[in-house]
Short mmCIF file of C-alpha atoms and ligand atoms in Angstrom, two decimals:
data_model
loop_
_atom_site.label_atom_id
_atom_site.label_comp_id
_atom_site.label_asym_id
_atom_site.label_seq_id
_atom_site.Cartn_x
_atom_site.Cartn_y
_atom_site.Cartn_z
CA UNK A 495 -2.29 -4.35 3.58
CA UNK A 496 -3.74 -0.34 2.79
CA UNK A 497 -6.90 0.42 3.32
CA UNK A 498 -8.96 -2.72 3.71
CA UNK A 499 -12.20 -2.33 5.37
CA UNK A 500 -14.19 -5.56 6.02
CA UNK A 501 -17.49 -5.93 7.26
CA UNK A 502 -17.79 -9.02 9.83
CA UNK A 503 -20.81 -11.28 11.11
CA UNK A 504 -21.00 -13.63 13.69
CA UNK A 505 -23.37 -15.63 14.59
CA UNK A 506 -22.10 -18.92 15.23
CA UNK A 507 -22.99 -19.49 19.15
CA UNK A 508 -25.28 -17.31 21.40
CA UNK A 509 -23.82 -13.70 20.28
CA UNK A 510 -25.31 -11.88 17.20
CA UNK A 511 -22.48 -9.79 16.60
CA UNK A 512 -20.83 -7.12 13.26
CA UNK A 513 -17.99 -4.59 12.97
CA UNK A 514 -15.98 -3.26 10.48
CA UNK A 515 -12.80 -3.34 10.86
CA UNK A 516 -9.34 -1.99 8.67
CA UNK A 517 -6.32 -3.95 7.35
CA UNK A 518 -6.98 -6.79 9.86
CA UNK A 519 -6.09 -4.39 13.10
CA UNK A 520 -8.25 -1.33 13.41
CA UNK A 521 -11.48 -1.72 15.10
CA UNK A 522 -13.63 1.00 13.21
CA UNK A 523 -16.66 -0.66 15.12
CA UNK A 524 -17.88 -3.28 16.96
CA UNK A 525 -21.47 -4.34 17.96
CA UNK A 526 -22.55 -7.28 20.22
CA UNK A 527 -26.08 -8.61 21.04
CA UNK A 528 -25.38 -10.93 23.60
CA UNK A 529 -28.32 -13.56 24.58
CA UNK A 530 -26.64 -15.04 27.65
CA UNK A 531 -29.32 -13.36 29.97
CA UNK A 532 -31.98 -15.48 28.33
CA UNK A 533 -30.03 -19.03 27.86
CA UNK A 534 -29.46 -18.36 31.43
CA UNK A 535 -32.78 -19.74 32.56
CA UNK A 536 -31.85 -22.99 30.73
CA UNK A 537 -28.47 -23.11 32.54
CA UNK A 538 -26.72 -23.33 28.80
CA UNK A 539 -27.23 -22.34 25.10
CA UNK A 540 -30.28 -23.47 23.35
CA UNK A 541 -29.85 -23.64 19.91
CA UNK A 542 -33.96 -23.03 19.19
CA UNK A 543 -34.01 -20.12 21.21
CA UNK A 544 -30.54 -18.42 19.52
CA UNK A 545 -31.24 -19.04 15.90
CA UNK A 546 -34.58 -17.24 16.55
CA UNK A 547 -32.41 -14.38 18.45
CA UNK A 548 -30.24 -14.23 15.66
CA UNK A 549 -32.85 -13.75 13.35
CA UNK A 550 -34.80 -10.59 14.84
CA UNK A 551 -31.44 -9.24 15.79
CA UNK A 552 -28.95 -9.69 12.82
CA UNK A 553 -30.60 -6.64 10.71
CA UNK A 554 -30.33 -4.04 13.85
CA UNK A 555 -26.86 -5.30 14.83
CA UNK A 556 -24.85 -4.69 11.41
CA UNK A 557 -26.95 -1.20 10.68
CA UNK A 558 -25.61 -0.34 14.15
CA UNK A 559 -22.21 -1.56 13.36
CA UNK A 560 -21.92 0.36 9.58
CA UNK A 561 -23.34 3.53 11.54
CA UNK A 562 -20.83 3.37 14.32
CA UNK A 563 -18.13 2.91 11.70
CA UNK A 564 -19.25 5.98 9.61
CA UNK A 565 -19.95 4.20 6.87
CA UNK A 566 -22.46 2.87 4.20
CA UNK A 567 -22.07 -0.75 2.54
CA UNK A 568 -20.96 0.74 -0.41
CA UNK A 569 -17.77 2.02 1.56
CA UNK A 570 -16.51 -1.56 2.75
CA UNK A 571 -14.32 -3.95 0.28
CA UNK A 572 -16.02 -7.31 1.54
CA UNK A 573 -18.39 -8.95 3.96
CA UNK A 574 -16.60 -12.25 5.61
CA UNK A 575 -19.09 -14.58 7.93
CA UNK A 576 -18.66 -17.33 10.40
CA UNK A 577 -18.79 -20.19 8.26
CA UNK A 578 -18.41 -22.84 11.14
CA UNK A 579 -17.91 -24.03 13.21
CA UNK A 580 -20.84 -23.43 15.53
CA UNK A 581 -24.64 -24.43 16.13
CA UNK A 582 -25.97 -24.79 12.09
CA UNK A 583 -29.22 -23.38 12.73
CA UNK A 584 -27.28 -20.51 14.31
CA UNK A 585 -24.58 -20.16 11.68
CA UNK A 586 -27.20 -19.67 8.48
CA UNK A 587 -28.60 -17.08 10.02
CA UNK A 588 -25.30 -15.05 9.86
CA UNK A 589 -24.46 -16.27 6.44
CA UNK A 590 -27.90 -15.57 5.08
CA UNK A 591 -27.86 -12.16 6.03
CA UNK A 592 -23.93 -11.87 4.16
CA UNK A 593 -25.14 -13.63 1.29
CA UNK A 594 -27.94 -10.82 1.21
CA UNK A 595 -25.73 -7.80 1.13
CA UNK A 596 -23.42 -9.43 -1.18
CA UNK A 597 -26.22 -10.14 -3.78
CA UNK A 598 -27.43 -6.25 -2.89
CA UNK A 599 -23.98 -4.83 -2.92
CA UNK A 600 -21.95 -6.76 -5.27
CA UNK A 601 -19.44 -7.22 -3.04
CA UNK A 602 -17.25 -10.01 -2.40
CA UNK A 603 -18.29 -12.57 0.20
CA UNK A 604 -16.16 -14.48 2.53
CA UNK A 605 -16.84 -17.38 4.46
CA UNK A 606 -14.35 -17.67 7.71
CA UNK A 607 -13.65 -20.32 10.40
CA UNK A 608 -14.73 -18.83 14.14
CA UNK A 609 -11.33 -20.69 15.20
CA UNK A 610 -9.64 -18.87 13.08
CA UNK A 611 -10.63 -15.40 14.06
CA UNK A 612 -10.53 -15.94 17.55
CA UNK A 613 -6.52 -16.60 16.85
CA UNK A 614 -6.79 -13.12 14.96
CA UNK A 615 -8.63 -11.08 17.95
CA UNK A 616 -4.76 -11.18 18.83
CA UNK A 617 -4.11 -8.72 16.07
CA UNK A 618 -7.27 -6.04 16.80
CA UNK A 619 -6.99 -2.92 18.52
CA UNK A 620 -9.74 0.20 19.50
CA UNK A 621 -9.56 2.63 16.92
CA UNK A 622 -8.54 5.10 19.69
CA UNK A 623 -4.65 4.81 21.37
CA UNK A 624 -2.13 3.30 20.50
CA UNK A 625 -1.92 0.08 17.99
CA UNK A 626 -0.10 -2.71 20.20
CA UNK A 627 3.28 -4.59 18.93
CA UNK A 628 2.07 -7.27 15.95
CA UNK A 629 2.41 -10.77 17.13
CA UNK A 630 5.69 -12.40 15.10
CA UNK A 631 5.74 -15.75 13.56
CA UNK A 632 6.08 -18.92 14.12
CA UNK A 633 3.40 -18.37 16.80
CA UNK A 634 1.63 -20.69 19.52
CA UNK A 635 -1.93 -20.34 20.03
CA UNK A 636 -3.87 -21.38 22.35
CA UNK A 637 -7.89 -21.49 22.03
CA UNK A 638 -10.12 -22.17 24.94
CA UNK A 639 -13.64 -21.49 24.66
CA UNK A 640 -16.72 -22.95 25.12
CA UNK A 641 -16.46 -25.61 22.33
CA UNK A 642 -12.45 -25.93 21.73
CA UNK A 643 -9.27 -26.70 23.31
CA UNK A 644 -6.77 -26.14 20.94
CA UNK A 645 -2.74 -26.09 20.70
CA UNK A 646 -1.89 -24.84 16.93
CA UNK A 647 1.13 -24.01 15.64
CA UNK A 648 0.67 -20.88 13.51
CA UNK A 649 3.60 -20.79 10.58
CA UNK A 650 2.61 -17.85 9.04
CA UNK A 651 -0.92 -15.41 8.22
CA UNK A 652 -3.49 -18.46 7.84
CA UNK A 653 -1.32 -21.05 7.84
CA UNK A 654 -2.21 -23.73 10.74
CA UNK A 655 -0.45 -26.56 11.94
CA UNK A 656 -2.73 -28.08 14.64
CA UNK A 657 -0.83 -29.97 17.53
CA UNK A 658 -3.67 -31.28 19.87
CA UNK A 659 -6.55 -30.05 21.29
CA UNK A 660 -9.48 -31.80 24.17
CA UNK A 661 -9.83 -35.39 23.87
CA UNK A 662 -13.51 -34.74 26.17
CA UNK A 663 -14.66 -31.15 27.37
CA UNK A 664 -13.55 -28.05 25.88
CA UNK A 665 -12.13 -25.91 28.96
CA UNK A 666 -14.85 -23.43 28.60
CA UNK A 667 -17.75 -26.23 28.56
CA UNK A 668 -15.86 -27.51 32.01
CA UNK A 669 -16.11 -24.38 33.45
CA UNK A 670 -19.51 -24.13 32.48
CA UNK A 671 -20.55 -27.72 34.16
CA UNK A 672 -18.85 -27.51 37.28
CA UNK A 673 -20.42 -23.95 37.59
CA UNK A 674 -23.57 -25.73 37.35
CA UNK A 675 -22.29 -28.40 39.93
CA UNK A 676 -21.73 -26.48 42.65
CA UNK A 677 -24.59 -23.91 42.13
CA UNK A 678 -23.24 -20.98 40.16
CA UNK A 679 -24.79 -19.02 37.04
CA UNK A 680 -24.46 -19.72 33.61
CA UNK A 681 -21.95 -18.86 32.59
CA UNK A 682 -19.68 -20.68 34.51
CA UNK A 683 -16.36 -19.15 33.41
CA UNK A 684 -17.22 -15.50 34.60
CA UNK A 685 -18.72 -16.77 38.05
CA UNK A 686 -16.15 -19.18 39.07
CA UNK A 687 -13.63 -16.29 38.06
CA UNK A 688 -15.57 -14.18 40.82
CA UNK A 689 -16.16 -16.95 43.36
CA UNK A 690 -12.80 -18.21 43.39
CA UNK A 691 -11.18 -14.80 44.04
CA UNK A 692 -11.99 -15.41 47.66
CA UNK A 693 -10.95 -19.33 47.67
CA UNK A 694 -8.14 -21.23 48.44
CA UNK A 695 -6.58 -22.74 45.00
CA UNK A 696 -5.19 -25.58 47.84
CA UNK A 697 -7.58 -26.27 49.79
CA UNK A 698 -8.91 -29.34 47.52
CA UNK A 699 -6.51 -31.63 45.38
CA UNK A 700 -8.02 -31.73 41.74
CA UNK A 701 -5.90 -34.13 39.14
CA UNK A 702 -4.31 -32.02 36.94
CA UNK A 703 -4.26 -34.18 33.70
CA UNK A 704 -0.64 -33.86 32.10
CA UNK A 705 -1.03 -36.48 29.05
CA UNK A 706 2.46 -36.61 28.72
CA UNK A 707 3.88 -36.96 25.19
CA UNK A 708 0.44 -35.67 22.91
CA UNK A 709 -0.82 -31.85 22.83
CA UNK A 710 -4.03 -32.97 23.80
CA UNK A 711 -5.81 -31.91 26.94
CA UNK A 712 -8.69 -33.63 29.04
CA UNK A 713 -10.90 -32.21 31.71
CA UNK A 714 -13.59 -34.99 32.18
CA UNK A 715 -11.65 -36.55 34.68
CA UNK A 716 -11.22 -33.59 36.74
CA UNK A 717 -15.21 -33.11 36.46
CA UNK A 718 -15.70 -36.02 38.22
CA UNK A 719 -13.37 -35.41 40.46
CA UNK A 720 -15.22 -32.41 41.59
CA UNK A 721 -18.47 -34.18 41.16
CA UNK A 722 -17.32 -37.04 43.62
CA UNK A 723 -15.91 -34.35 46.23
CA UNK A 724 -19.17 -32.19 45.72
CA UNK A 725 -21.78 -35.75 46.59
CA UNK A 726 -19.01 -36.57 49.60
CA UNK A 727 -19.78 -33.35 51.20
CA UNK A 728 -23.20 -33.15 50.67
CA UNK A 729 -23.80 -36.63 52.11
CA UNK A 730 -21.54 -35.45 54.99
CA UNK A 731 -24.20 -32.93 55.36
CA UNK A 732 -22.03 -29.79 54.90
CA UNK A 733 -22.48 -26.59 52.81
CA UNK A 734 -20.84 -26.49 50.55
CA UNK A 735 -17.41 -24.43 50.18
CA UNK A 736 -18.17 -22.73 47.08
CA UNK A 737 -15.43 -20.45 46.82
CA UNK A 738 -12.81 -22.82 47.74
CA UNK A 739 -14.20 -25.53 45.07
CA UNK A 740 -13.92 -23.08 42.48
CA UNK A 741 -10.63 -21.98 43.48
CA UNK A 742 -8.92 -25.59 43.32
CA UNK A 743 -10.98 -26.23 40.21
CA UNK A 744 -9.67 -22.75 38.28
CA UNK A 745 -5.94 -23.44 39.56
CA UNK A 746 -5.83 -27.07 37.79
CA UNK A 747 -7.57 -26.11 34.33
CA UNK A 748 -4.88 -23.06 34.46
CA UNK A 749 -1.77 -25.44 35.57
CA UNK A 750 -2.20 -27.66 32.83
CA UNK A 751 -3.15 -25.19 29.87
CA UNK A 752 -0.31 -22.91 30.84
CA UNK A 753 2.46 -26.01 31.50
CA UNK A 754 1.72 -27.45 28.05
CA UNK A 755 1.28 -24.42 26.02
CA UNK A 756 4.73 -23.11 27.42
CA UNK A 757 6.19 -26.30 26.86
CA UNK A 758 4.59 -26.66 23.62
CA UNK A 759 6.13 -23.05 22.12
CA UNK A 760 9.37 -24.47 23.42
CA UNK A 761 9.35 -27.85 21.87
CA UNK A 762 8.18 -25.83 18.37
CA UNK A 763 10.40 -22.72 18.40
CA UNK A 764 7.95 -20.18 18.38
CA UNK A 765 8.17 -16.88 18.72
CA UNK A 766 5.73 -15.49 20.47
CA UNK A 767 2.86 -17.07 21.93
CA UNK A 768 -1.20 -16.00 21.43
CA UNK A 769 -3.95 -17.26 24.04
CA UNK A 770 -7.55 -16.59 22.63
CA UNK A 771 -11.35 -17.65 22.95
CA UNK A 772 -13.63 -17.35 26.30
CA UNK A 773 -11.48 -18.77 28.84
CA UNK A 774 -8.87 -16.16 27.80
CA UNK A 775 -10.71 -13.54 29.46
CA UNK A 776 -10.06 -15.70 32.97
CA UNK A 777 -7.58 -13.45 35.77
CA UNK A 778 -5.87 -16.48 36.56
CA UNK A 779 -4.86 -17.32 33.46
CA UNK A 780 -3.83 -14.68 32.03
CA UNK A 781 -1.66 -13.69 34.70
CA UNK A 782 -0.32 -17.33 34.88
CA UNK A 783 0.72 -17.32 31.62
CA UNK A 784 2.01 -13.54 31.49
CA UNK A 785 4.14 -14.80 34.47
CA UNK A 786 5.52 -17.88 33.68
CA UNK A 787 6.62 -17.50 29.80
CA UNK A 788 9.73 -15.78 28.69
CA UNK A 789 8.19 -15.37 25.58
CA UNK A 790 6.03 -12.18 24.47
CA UNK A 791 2.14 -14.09 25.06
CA UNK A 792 -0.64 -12.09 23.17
CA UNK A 793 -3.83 -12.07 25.29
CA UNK A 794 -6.41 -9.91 23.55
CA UNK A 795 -8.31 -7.18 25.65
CA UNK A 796 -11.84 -9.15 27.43
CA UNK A 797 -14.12 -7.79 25.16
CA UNK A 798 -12.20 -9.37 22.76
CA UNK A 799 -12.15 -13.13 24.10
CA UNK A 800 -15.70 -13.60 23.84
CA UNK A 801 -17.90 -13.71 20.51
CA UNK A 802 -17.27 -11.25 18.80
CA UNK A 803 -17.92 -10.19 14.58
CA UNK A 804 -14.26 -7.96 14.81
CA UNK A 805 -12.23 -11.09 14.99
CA UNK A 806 -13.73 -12.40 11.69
CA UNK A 807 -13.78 -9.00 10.17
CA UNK A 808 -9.76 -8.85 11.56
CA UNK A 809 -8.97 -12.20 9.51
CA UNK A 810 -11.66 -11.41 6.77
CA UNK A 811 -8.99 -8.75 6.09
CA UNK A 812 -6.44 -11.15 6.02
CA UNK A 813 -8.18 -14.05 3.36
CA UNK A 814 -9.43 -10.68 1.51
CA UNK A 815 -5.92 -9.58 0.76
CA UNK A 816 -5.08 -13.60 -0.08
CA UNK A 817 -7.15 -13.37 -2.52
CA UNK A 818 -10.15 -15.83 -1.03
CA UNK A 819 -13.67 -15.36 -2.68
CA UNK A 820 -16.65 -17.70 -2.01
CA UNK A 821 -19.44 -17.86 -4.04
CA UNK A 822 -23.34 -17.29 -3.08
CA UNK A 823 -23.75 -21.29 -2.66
CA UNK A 824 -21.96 -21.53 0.34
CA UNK A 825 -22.79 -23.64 3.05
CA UNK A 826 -22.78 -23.68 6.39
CA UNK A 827 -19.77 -25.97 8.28
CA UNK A 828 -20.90 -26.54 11.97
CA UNK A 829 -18.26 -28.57 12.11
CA UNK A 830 -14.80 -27.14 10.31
CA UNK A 831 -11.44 -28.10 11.88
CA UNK A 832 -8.81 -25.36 11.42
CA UNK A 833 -6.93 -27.89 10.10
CA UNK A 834 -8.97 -28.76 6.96
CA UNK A 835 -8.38 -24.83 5.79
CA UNK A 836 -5.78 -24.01 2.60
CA UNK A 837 -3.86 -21.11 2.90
O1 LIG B 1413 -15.33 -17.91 22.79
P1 LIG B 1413 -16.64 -18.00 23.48
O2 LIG B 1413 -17.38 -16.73 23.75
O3 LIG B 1413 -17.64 -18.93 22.72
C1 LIG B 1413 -17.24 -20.09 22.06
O4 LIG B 1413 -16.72 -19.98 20.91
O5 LIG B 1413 -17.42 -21.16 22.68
O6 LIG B 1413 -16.38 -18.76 24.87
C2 LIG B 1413 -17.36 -18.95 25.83
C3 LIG B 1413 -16.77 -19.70 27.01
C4 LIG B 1413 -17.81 -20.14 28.04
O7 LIG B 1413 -17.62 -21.50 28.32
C5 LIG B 1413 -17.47 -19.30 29.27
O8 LIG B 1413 -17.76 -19.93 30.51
C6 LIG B 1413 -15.99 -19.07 29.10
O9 LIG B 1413 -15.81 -18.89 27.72
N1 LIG B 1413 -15.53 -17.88 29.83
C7 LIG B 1413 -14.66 -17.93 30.87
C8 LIG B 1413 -14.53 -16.61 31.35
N2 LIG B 1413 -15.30 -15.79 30.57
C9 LIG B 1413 -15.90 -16.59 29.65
N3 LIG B 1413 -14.02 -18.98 31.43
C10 LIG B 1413 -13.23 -18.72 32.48
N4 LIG B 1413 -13.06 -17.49 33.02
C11 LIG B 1413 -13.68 -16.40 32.48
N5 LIG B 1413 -13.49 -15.19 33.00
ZN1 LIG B 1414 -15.85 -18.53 20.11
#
């Protein structure tokens, strides 16, 4: 790929986010509006509130983004959007705004799956230093966020093989509740990160649910678990031990996504291994992971595991070069498995 510059938008979840960014790896620029401050107050995202975010920020955000990339519209080769999934009255906002400049511009629009460019924030890189090694196929990716769990294998440049993914909460939405449980912000992630840094990851015994035999992962049961300890204390008339609860809660969700995505790049011969979305930005998984595999494992930078508009600019790139066009009738797909997309 030579000189491709795509335009991204995102707005699939609570972030109203563009970049631009070149041949799939080179962040020219990359804008955020994030509206976690205000869902905060409602202790998670509410999809009213964001779609009407999106809409008075969207214009600001990707003039920002073209300005901080030196460029006018004219100057990029395509606009790719999050097609789905996400929150629909959240996702037409983005593609609206796409369609918009496409009709303006002429130029070609792209719709792209939010799964799929959080597996290609593991290709993206600041414009300034130096560009990291390129992950190799066959890869493994993990994606934990807020609203997936996934184990895919990835054969080649948008070509998925999915192997299993949550059969309940997504690892990111159990963060998020058992924040809530034991009286933490929202987000949960980034707080139980904080509070468990002064925990013990032993101190309580949370089931670490194995599922031996699938590549699927479930975390209800160790939500309940937590519940039931959290009522058993409370009734015993103790404060609770907020930094230990974390703790034991963060070391199970990280024992069983790093066992079966190490065991999964073993069982599939990968190469290399890539561990994306929300959750990737946790300490204590990363360096889990970074620890325990002998393979090279991709983690993308922090600002990078969260919502962001580079990682679908990054694989907007990508579909660009492949030759994918979609036409000014396209729809939004709140819900669009990675394994329903051609290659
Ligand atoms: O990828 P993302 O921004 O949005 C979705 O596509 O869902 O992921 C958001 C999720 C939230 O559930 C949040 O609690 C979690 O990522 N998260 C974290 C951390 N930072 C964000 N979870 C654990 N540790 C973190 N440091
Ligand atoms: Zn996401």
């Amino acid at each position: 790929m030579e000189n491709v510059r795509v335009l991204g938008i995102e707005t699939s979840c609570d972030e109203t986010a563009a970049a631009v960014v070149e041949d799939g790896r080179v962040i020219l620029s990359s804008v955020v509006a994030s509206q976690v401050d205000l869902h905060a107050q409602f202790g998670g995202v509410f999809p009213e509130v964001a779609s009407r975010q999106h809409t008075l920020h969207i214009s600001p955000v990707i003039e920002e983004a073209l300005h901080r990339a030196h460029m006018n519209l004219s100057e990029v080769d395509a606009i790719a959007v999050t097609r789905g999934p996400g929150l629909p009255g959240s996702l037409v906002v983005g593609i609206n705004a796409a369609k918009g400049l496409a009709l303006g511009s002429g130029l070609p629009l792209l719709g792209i799956n939010h799964l799929e460019g959080h597996l290609y924030s593991a290709w993206l890189h600041e414009s300034s230093g130096e560009l990291p090694s390129e992950p190799s196929f066959p890869l493994l990716g993990l994606i934990v966020s807020g609203g997936h769990t996934e184990l895919v294998l990835m054969e080649d440049h948008c070509v998925y093989q999915r192997l299993g993914g949550t059969l309940d909460d997504a690892a990111g939405e159990a963060f998020d509740k058992v924040g809530r449980l034991i009286g933490l912000s929202y987000p949960g992630g980034p707080a139980i990160q904080k509070a468990a840094e002064e925990g013990n990851p032993m101190a309580m015994e949370f089931p670490r649910a194995k599922l031996p035999g699938t590549w699927d992962f479930s975390f209800s049961g160790l939500k309940t678990a937590v519940l039931r300890e959290v009522r058993a204390l409370e009734k015993g008339g103790e404060t609770l031990p907020v930094t230990d609860l974390a703790a034991s809660f963060q070391a199970s969700v990280v024992d069983v996504l790093v066992a079966k995505t190490i065991e999964a790049a073993k069982e599939f011969k990968a190469k290399e291994i890539l561990v994306v979305g929300g959750v990737s930005a946790n300490e204590a998984l990363r360096k889990k992971i970074l620890a325990e595999s002998r393979l090279t494992v991709h983690i993308p930078p922090i600002s990078l595991c969260t919502d962001n508009a580079a990682m679908i600019a990054g694989a907007g790139c990508y579909r660009f070069s492949a030759g994918q066009r979609d036409g000014l009738d396209m729809d939004a797909l709140p819900t669009w498995p990675l394994s329903e997309l051609s290659s």
